[in-house]
GROMACS .gro file of C-alpha atoms in nm:
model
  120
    1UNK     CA    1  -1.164  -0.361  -0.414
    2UNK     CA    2  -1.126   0.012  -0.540
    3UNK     CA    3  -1.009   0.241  -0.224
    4UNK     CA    4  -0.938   0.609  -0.411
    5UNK     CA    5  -0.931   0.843  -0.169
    6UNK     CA    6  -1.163   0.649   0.026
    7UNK     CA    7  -1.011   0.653   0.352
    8UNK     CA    8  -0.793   0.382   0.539
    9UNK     CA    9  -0.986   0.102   0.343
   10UNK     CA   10  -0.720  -0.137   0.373
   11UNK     CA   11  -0.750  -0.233   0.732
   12UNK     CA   12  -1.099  -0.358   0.686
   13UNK     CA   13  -1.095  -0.500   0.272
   14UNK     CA   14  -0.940  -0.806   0.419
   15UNK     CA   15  -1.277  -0.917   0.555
   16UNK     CA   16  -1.457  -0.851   0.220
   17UNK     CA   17  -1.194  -0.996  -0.013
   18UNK     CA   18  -1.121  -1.359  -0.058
   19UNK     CA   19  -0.772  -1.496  -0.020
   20UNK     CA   20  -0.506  -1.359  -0.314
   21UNK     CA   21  -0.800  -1.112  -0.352
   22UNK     CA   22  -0.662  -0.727  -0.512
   23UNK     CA   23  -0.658  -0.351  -0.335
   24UNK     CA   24  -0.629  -0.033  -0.549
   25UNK     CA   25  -0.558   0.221  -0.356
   26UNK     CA   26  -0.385   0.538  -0.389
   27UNK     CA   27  -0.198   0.753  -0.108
   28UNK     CA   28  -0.441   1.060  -0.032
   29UNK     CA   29  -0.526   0.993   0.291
   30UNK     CA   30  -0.250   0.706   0.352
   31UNK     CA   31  -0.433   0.409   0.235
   32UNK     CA   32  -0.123   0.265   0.019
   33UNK     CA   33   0.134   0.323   0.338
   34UNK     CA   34  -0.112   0.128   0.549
   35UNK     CA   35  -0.123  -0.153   0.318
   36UNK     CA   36   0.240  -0.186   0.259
   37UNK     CA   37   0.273  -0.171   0.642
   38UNK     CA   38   0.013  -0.457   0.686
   39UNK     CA   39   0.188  -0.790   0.627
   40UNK     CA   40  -0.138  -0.911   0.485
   41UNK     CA   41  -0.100  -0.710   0.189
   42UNK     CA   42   0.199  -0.736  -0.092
   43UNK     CA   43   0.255  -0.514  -0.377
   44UNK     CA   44   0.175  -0.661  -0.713
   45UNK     CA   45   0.188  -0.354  -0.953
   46UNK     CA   46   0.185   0.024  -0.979
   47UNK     CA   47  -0.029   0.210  -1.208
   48UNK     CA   48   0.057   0.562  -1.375
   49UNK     CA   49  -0.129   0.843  -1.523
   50UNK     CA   50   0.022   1.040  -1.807
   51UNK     CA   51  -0.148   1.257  -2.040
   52UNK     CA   52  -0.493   1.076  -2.016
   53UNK     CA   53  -0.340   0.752  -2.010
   54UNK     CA   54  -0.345   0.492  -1.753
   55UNK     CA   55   0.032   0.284  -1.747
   56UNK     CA   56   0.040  -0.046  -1.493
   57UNK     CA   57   0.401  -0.173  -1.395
   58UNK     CA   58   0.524  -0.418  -1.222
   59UNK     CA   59   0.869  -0.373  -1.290
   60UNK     CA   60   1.127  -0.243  -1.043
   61UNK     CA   61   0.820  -0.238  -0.712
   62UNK     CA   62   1.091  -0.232  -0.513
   63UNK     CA   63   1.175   0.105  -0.544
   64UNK     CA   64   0.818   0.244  -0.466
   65UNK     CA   65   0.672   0.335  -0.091
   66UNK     CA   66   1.010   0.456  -0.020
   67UNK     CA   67   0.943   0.787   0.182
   68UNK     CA   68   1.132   1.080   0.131
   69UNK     CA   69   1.250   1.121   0.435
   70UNK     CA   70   1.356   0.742   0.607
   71UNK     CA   71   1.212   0.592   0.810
   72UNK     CA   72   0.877   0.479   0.685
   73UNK     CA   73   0.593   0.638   0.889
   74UNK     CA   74   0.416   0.335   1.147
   75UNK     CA   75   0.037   0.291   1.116
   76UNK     CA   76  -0.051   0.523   1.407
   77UNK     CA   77   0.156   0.830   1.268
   78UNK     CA   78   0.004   0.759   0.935
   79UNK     CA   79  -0.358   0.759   1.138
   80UNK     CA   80  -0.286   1.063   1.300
   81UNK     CA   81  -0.146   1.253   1.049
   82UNK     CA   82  -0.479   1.168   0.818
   83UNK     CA   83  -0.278   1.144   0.485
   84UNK     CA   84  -0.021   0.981   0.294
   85UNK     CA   85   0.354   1.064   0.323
   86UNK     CA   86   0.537   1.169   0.008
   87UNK     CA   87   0.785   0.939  -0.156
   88UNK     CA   88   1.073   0.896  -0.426
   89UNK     CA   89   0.889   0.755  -0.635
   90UNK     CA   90   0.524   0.833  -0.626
   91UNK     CA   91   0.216   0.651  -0.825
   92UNK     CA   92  -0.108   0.746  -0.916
   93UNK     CA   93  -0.213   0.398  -0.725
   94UNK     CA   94  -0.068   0.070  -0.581
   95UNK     CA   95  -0.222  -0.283  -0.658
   96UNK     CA   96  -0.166  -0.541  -0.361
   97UNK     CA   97  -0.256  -0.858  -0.322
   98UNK     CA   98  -0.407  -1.047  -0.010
   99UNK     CA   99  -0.151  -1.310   0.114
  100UNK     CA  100  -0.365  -1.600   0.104
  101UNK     CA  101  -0.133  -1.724   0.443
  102UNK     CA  102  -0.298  -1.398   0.619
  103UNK     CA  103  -0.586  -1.364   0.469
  104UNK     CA  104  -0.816  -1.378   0.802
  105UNK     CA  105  -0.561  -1.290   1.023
  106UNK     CA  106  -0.513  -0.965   1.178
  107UNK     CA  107  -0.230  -0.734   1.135
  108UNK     CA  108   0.099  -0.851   1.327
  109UNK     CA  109   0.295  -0.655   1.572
  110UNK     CA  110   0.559  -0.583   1.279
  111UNK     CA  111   0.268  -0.400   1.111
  112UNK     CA  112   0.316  -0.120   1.377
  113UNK     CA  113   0.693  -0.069   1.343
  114UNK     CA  114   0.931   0.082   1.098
  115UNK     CA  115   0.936  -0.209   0.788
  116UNK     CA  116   1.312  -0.176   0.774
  117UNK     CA  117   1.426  -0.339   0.493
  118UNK     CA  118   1.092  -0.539   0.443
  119UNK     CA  119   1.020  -0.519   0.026
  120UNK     CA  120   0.675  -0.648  -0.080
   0.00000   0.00000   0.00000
C-alpha cells in the first residue's frame, strides 16, 4: 500500500494488507511516525530522492525516525499536530512491513507512549 501524503493511512492499511504485507509512506502529515509508533509495523527500508533518482536502503534503519528534538512525539500529539515531526535523518519515504504476529491486532498501549529505545 502507497500512503504519500495521504493522510494517517497506517492506522487503517492493516485491515487491507495481508500479514508481512508493505506500507510506503512518507512523513507529510505524520504517516511514517505513526507507523513506527504502531508495533504492528517494522521498518524494512528507506528510500531517497536525489537528482531524479530514486535510492532504497536498508542499511543503518536504525538511525532514521529519530526526532530532532527527543522524545519521539506519541500518536495523539502527532494527530493533533496534523503533520510529521522533523528528524536527523530524514527520507523521502519509509517501507514497513506488517508483523505477521500483529497483523489483525490492534495497536497496543505501548503504541501511545514515548518508544524509548524501541528500534524497528
Amino acid at each position: 500500500m502507497i500512503s504519500l501524503y495521504a493522510g494517517p493511512v497506517s492506522e487503517h492499511a492493516p485491515r487491507c494488507l495481508r500479514p508481512a504485507g508493505w506500507l510506503l509512506a512518507n512523513n507529510s502529515h505524520a504517516d511514517a511516525g505513526l507507523a513506527h509508533l504502531d508495533p504492528r509495523y517494522r521498518l524494512a527500508a528507506v528510500l531517497h530522492h536525489r537528482s531524479g533518482r530514486y535510492h532504497l536502503t536498508t542499511d543503518d534503519l536504525d538511525r532514521y525516525l529519530q526526532p530532532k528534538r527527543p522524545p519521539h512525539p506519541t500518536r495523539e500529539q502527532l494527530h493533533a499536530a496534523g503533520r510529521g515531526t522533523a528528524y536527523t535523518h530524514p527520507a523521502t519515504a519509509y517501507l514497513f512491513r506488517l508483523d505477521p504476529l500483529h497483523a489483525n491486532g490492534r495497536p497496543g498501549p505501548e503504541s501511545h507512549q514515548n518508544p524509548a529505545g524501541r528500534h524497528p
